[in-house]
mmCIF file of C-alpha atoms and ligand atoms in Angstrom:
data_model
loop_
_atom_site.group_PDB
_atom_site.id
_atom_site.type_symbol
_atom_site.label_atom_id
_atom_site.label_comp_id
_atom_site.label_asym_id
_atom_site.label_seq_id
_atom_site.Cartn_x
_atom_site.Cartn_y
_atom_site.Cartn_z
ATOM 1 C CA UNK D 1 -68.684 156.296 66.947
ATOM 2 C CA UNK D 2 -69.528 158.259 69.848
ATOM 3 C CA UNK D 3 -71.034 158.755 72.757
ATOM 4 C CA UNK D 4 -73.543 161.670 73.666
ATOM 5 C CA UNK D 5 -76.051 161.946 76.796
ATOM 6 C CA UNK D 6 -78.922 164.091 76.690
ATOM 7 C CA UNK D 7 -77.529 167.180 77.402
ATOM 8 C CA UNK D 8 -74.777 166.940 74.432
ATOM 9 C CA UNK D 9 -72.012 165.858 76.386
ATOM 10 C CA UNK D 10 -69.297 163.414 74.874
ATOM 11 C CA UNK D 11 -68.993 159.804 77.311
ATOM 12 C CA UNK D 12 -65.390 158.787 76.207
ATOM 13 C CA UNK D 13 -64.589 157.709 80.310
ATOM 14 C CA UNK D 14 -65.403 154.462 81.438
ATOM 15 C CA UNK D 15 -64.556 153.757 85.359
ATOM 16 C CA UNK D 16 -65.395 150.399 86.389
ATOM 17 C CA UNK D 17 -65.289 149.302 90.008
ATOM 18 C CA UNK D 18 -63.779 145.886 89.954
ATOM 19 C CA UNK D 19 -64.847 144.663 93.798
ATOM 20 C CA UNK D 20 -66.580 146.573 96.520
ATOM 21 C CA UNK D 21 -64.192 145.104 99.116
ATOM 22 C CA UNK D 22 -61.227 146.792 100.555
ATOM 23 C CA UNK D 23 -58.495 145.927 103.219
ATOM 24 C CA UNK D 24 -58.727 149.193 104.252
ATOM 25 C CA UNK D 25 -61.796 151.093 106.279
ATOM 26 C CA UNK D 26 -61.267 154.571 105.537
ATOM 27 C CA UNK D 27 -63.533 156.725 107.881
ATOM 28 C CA UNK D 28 -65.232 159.016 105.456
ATOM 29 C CA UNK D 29 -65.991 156.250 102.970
ATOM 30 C CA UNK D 30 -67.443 153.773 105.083
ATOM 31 C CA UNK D 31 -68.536 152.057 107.491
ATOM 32 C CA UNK D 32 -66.696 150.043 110.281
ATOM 33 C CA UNK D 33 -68.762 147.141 109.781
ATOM 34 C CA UNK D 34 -69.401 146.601 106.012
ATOM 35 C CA UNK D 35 -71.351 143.938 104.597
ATOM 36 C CA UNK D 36 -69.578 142.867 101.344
ATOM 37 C CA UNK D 37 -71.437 141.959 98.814
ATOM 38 C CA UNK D 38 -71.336 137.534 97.974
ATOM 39 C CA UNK D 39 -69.096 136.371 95.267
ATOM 40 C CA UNK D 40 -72.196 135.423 92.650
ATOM 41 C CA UNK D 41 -73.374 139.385 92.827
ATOM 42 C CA UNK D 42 -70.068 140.109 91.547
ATOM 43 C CA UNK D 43 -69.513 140.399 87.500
ATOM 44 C CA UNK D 44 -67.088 137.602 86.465
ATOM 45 C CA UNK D 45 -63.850 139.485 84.976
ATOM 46 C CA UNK D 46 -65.611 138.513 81.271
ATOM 47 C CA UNK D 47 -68.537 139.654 82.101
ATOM 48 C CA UNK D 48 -66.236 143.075 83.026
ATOM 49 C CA UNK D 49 -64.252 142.715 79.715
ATOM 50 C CA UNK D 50 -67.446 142.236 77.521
ATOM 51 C CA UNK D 51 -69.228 145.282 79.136
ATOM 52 C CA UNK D 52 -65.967 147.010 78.245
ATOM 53 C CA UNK D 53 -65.933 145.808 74.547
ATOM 54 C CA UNK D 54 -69.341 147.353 73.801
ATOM 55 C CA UNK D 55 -68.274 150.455 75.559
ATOM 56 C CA UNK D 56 -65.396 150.655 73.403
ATOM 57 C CA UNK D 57 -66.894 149.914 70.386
ATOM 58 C CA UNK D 58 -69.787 153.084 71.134
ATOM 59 C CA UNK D 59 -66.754 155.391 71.783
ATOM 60 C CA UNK D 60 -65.219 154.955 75.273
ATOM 61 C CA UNK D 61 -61.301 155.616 74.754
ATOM 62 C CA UNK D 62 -60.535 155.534 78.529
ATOM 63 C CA UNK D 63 -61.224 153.002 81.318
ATOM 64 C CA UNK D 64 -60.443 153.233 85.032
ATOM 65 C CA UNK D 65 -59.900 150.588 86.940
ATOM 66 C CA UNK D 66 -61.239 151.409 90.814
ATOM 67 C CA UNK D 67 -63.446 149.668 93.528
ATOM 68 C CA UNK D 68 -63.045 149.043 96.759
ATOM 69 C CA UNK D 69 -59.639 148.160 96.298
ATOM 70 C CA UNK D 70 -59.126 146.981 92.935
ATOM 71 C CA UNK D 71 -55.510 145.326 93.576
ATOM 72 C CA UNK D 72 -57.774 142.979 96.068
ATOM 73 C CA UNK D 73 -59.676 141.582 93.508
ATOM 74 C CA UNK D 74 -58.028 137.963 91.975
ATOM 75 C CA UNK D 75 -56.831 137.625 88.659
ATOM 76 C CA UNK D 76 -57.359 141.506 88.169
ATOM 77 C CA UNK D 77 -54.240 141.991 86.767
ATOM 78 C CA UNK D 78 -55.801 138.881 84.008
ATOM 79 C CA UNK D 79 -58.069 141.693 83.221
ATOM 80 C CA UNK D 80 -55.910 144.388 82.765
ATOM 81 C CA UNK D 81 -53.799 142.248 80.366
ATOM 82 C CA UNK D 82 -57.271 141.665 78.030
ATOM 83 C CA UNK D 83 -58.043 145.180 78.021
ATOM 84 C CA UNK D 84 -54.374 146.669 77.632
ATOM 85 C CA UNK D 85 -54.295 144.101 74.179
ATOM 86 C CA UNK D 86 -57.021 146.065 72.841
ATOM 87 C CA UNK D 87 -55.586 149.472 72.438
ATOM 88 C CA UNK D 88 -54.042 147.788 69.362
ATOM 89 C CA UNK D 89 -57.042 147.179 67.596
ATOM 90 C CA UNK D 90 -60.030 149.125 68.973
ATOM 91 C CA UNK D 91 -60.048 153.104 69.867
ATOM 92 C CA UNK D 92 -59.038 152.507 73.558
ATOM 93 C CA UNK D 93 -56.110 154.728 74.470
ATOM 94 C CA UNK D 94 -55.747 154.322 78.108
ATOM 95 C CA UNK D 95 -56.472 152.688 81.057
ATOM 96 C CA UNK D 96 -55.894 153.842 84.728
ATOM 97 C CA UNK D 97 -55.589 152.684 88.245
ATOM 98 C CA UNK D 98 -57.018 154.353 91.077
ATOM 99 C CA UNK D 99 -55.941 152.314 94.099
ATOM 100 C CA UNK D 100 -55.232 153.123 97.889
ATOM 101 C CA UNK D 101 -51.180 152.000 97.479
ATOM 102 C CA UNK D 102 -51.121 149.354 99.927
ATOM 103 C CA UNK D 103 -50.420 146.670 97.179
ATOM 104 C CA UNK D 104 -48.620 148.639 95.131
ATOM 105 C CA UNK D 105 -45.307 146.963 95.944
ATOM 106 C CA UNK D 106 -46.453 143.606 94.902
ATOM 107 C CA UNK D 107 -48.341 144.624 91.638
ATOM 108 C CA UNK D 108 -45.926 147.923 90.286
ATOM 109 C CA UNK D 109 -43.991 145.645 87.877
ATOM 110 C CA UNK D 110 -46.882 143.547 86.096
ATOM 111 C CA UNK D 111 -49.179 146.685 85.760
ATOM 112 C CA UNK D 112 -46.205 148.362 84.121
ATOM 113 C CA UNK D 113 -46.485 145.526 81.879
ATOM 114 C CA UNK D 114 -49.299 145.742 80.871
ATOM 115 C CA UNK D 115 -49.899 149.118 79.719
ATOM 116 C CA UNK D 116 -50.285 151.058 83.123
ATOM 117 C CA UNK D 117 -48.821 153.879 82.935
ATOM 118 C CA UNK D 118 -50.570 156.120 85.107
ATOM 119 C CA UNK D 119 -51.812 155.657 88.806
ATOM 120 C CA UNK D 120 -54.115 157.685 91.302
ATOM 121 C CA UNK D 121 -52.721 157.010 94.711
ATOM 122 C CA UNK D 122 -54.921 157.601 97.434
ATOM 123 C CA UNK D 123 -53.372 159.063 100.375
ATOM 124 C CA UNK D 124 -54.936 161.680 103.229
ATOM 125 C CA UNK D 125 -51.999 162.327 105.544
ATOM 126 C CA UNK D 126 -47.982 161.162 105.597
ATOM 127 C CA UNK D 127 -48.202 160.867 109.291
ATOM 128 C CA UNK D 128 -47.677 157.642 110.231
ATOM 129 C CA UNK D 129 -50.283 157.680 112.814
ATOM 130 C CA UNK D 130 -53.180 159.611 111.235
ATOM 131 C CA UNK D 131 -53.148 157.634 108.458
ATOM 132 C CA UNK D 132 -53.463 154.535 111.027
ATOM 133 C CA UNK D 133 -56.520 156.550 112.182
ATOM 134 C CA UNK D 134 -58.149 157.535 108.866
ATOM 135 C CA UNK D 135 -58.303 154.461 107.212
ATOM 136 C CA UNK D 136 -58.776 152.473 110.633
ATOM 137 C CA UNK D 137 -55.632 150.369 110.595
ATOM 138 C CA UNK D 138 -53.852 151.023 108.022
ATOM 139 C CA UNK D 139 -50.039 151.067 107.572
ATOM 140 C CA UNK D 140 -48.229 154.099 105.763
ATOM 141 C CA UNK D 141 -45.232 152.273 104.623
ATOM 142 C CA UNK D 142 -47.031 150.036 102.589
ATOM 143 C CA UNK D 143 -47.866 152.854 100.934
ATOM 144 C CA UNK D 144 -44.845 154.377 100.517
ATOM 145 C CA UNK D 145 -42.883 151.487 99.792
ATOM 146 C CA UNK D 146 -45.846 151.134 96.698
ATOM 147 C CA UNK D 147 -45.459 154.792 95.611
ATOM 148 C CA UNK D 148 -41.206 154.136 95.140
ATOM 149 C CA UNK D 149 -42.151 150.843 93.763
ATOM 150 C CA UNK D 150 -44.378 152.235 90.930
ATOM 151 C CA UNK D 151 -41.701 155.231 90.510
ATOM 152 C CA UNK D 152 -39.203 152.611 89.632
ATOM 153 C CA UNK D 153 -41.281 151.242 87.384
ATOM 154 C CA UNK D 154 -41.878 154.384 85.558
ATOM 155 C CA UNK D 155 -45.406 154.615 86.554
ATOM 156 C CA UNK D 156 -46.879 158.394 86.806
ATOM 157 C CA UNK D 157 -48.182 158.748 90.063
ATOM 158 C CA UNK D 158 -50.715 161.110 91.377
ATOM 159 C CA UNK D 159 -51.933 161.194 94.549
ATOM 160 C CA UNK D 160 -55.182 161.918 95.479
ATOM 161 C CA UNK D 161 -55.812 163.749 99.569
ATOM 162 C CA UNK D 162 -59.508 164.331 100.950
ATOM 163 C CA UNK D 163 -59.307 167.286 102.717
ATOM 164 C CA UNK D 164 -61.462 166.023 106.169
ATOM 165 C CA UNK D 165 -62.545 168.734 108.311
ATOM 166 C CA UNK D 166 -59.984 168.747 112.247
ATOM 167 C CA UNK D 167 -57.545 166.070 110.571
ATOM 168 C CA UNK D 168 -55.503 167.247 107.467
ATOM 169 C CA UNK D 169 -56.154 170.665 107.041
ATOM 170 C CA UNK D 170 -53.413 172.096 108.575
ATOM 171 C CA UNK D 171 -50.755 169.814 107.283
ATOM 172 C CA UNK D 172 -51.568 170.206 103.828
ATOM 173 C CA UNK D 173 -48.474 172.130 102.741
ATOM 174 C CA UNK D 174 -46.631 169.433 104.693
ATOM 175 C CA UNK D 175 -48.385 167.080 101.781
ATOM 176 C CA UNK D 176 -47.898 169.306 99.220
ATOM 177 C CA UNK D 177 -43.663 169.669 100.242
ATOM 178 C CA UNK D 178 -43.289 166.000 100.013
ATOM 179 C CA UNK D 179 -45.336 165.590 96.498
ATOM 180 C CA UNK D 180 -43.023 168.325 95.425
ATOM 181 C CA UNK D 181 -40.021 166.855 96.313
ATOM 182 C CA UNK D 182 -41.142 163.763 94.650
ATOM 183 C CA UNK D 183 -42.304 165.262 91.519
ATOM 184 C CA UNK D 184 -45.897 164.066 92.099
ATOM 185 C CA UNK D 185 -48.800 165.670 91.027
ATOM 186 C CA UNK D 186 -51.213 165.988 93.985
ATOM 187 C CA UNK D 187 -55.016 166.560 93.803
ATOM 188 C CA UNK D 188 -57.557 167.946 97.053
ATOM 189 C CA UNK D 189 -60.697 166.494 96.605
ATOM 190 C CA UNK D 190 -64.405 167.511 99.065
ATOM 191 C CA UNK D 191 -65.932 164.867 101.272
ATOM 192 C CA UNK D 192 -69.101 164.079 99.316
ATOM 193 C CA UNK D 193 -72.243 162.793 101.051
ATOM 194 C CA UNK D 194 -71.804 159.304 99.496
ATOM 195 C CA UNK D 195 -74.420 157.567 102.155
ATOM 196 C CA UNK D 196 -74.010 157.829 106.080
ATOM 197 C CA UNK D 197 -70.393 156.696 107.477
ATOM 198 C CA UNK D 198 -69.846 156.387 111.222
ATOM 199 C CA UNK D 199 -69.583 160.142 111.497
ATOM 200 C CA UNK D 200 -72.327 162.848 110.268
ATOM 201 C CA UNK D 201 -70.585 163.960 106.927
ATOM 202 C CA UNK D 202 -70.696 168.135 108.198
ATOM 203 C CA UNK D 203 -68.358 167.058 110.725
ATOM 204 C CA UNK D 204 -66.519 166.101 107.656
ATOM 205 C CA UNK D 205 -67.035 168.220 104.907
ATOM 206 C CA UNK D 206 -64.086 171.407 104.088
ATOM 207 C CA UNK D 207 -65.320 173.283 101.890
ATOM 208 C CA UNK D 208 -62.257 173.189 99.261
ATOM 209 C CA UNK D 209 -63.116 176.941 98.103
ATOM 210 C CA UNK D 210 -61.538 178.305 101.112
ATOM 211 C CA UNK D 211 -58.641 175.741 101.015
ATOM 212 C CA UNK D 212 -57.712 176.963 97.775
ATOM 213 C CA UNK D 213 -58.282 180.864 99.281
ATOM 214 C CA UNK D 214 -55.369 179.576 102.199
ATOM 215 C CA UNK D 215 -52.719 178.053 99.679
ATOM 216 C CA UNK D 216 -53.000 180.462 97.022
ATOM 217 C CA UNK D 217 -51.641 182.880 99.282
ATOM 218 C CA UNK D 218 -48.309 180.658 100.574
ATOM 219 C CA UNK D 219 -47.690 179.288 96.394
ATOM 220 C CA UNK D 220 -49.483 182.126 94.245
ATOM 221 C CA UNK D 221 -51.517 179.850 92.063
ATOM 222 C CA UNK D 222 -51.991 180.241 88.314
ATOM 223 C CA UNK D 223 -55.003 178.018 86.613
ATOM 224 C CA UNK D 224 -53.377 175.730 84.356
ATOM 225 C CA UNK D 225 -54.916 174.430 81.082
ATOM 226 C CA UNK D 226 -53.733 171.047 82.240
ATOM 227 C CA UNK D 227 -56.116 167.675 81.991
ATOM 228 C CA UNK D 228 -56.044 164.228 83.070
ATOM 229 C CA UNK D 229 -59.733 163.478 81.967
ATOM 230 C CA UNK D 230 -61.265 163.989 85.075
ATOM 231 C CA UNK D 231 -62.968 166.491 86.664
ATOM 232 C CA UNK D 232 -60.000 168.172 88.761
ATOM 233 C CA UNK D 233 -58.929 172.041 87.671
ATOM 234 C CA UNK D 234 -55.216 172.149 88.330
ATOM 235 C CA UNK D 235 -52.889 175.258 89.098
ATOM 236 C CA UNK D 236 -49.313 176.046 89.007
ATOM 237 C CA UNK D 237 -46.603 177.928 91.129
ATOM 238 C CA UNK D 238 -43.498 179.245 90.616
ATOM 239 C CA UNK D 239 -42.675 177.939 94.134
ATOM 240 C CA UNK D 240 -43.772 174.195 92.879
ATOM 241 C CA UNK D 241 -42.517 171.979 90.315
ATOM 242 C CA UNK D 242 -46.080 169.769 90.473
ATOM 243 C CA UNK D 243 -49.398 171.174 89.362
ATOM 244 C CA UNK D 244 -51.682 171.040 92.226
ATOM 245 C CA UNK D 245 -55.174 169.743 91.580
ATOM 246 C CA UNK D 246 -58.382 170.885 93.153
ATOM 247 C CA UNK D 247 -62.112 168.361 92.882
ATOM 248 C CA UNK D 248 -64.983 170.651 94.158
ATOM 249 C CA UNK D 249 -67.894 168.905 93.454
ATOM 250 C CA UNK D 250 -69.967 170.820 96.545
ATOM 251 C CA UNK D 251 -68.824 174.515 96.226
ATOM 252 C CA UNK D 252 -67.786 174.649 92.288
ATOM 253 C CA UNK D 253 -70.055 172.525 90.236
ATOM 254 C CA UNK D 254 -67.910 170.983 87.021
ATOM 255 C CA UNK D 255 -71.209 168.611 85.549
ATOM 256 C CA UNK D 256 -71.669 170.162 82.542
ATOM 257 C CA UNK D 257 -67.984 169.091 81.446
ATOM 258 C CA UNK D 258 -68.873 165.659 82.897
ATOM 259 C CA UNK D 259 -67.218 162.844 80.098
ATOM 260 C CA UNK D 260 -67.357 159.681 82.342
ATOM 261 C CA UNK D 261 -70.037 157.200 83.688
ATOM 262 C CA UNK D 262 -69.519 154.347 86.793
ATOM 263 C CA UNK D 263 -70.407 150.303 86.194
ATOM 264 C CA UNK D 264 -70.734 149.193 89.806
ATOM 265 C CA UNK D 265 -68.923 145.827 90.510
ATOM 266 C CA UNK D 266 -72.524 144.034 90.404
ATOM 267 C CA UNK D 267 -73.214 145.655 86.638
ATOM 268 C CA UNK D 268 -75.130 148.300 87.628
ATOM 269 C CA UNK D 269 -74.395 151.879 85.401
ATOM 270 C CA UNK D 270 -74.719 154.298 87.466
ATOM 271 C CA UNK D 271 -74.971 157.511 84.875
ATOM 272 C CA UNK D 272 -74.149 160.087 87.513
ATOM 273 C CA UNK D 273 -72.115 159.873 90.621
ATOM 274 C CA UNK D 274 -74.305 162.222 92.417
ATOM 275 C CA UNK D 275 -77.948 160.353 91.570
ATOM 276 C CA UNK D 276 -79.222 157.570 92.935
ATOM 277 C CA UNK D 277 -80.620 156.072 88.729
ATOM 278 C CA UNK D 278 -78.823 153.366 87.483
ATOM 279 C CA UNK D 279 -79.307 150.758 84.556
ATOM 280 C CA UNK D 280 -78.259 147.199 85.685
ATOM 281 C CA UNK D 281 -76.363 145.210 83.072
ATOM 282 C CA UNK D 282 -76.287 142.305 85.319
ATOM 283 C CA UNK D 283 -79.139 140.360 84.163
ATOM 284 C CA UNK D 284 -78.548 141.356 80.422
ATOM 285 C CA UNK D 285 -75.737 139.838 80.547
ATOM 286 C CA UNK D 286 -76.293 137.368 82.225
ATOM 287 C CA UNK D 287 -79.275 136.257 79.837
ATOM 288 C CA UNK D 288 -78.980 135.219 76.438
ATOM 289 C CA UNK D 289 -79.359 138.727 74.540
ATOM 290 C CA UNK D 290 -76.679 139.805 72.134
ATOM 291 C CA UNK D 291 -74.260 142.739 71.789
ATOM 292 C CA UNK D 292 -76.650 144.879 70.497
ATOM 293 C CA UNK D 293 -79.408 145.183 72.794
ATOM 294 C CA UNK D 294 -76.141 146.051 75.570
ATOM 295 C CA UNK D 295 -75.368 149.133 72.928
ATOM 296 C CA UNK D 296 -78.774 149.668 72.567
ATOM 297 C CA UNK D 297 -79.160 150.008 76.713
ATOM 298 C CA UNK D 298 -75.967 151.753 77.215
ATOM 299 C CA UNK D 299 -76.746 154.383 74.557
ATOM 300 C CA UNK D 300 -80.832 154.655 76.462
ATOM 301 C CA UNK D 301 -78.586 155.254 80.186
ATOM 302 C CA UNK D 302 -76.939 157.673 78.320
ATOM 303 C CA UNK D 303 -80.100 159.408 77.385
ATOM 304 C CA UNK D 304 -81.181 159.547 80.669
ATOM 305 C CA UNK D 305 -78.145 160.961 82.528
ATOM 306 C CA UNK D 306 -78.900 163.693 85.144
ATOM 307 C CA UNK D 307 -77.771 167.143 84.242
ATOM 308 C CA UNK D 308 -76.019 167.259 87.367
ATOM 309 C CA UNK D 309 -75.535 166.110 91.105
ATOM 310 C CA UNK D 310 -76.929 167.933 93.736
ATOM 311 C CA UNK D 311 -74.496 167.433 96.842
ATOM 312 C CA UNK D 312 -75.789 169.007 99.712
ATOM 313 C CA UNK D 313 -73.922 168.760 103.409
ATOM 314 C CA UNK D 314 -75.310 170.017 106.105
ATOM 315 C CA UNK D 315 -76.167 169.142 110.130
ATOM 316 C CA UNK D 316 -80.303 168.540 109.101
ATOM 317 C CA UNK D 317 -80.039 165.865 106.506
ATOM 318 C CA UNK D 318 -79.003 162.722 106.125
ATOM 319 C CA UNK D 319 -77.111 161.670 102.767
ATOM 320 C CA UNK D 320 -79.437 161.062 99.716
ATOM 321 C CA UNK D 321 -77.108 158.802 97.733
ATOM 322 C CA UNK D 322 -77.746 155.249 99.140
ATOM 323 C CA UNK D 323 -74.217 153.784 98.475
ATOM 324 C CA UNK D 324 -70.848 154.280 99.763
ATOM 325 C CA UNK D 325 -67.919 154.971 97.401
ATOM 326 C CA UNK D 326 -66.681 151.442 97.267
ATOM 327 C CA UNK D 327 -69.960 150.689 94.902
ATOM 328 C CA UNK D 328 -68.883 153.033 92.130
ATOM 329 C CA UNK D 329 -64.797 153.887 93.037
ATOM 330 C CA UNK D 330 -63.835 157.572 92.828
HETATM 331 N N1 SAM Z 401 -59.593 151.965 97.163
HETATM 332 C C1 SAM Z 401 -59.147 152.809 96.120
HETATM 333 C C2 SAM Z 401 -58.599 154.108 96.680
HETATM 334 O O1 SAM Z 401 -58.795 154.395 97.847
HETATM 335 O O2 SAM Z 401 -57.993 154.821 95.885
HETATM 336 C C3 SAM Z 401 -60.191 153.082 95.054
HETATM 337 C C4 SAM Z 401 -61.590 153.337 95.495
HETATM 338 S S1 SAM Z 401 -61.833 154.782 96.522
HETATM 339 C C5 SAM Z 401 -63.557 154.699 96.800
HETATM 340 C C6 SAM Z 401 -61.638 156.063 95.316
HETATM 341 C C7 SAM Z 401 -61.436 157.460 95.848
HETATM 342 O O3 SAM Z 401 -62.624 157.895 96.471
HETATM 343 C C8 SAM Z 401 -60.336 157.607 96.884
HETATM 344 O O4 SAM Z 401 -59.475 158.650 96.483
HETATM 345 C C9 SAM Z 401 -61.063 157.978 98.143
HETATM 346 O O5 SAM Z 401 -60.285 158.809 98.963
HETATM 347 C C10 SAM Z 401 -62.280 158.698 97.594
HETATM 348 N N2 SAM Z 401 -63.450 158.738 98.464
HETATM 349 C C11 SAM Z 401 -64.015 157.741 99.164
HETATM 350 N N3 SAM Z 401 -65.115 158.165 99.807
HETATM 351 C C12 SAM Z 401 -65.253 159.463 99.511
HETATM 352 C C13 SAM Z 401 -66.210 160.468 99.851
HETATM 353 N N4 SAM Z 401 -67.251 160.198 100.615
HETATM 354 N N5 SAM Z 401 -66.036 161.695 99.336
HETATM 355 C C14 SAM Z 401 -64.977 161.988 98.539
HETATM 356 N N6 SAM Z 401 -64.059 161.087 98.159
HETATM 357 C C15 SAM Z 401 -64.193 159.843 98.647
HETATM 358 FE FE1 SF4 Z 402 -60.935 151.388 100.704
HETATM 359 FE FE2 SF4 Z 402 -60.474 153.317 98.947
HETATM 360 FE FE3 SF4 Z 402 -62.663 153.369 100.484
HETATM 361 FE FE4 SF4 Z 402 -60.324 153.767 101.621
HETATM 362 S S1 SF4 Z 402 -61.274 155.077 100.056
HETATM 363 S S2 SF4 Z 402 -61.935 152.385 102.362
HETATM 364 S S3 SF4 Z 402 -59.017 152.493 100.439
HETATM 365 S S4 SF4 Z 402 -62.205 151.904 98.921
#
């Protein structure tokens, strides 16, 4: 079975955001004062693991575990466990973590366990006290001390760095050295205009086109053929021993290779990142239709997902997407 929007693409990528809460406030993906959604708006982790079944079933091979923080929701590792048991009988291959590190210690052995074997890391600076100031109050050691953890584990880590405009551009070979002397793959990503954060997003925004123009000159980059399922191009140096990765959603469109869709942690299916459309599941599920009418609306979102975003930063406008990143996870 598989999976085909509209346009002909194949939807084998399922990322789920688990919770919309966070113990972190990271600047350029929201606000200082968040309202959270209440407990009830939440999916239950079954309702999670049944949405999951019928995406399996209509072709989804990978899942991605993301949120808000995912390692803050209870019991997720419960989940994790259900879902890892059913790469032995269903077409699921893989599923991955994307999660800010600050856990990591704590949770590095059981998600080894259970079938983790990949991780995105999120992490903007190594400097102690700009990473205090980008995600608000955050501690870098916790970090670290989850990045070794996971290591130890034998966990693949990559870590994930928004370039934000007057803050980490001009330590980025500083991020790259360390990755590289870690042996960890490490991925830029553009500030995209997911609703209105405490700061206009063009005081944000690098454009990562020009980034790239800056480091190809110190490493020489060659495009690599190499994929993780997502949406990053990735290069190689004969200076580096990592492939660096490069997510350019505003100045290098990459849609019409788009595989994945979002479930929100309330249910909603949000078909594109970049569009405010969405088909909620919540209430389906939460009524007394079957299995098949869930296929039946998963394979109608699918019909109906956009060609493309349209991401557009600039000082006039205000943000058109009317949710912050913690709805859908990255
Ligand atoms: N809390 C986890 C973490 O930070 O990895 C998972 C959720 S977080 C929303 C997922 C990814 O989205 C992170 O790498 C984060 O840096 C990125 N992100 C958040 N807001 C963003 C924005 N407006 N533009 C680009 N990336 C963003
Ligand atoms: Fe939390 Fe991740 Fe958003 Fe930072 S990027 S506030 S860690 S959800």
């Amino acid at each position: 079975m598989e999976l085909i929007d509209q346009f002909l693409r194949k939807i084998n990528y399922l990322r789920i955001s688990v919770t919309d809460r966070c113990d972190l406030r990271c600047v350029y993906c929201m606000k200082e004062h968040m309202d959270f959604l209440p407990k009830h708006e939440v999916l239950t982790l079954e309702e999670i693991e049944r949405l999951c079944d019928n995406f399996i079933s209509l072709g989804v091979n990978k899942i991605r575990i993301t949120g808000g923080e995912p390692l803050v929701r209870k019991d997720i590792t419960k989940l994790i466990n259900k879902l890892n048991l059913k790469k032995q009988n269903t077409g699921l291959k893989e599923i991955t973590l994307t999660t800010n590190g600050t856990l990591l210690s704590k949770y590095a052995k059981t998600l080894k366990e259970n079938g983790i074997d990949r991780i995105n890391v999120s992490l903007d600076t190594i400097n102690e006290e700009k990473y205090n100031k980008i995600t608000r109050f955050g501690k870098l050691q916790n970090v670290l001390d989850g990045i070794n953890e996971a290591i130890k584990n034998n966990i693949k880590i990559k870590i994930n760095t928004v370039v934000f405009k007057n803050f980490n551009e001009i330590e980025l070979t500083d991020l790259i050295n360390w990755c590289n002397n870690k042996n960890i793959d490490l991925t830029f990503i553009e500030v995209m205009p997911m609703d209105e954060t405490d700061m206009p997003r063009n005081m944000q925004f690098v454009p990562l086109d020009k980034t790239f123009e800056k480091l190809n000159k110190i490493y020489k980059l060659d495009k690599s053929k190499y994929k993780t399922g997502g949406p990053a191009q990735y290069y190689a140096s004969d200076c580096l021993n990592i492939k660096l990765g490069f997510i350019t959603p505003l100045t290098n469109n990459f849609c019409s290779n788009c595989n994945r869709v979002r479930i929100s942690s309330t249910g909603k299916l949000f078909m594109c990142l970049g569009q405010n459309d969405y088909v909620d599941f919540r209430d389906i599920i939460r009524s007394d239709r079957g299995d098949a009418y869930i296929k039946e609306k998963i394979k109608f979102a699918l019909s109906i997902k956009p060609k493309r975003h349209d991401f557009l930063i600039n000082s006039e406008i205000k943000p058109y997407i009317k949710r912050h990143m913690n709805v859908t996870g990255g």
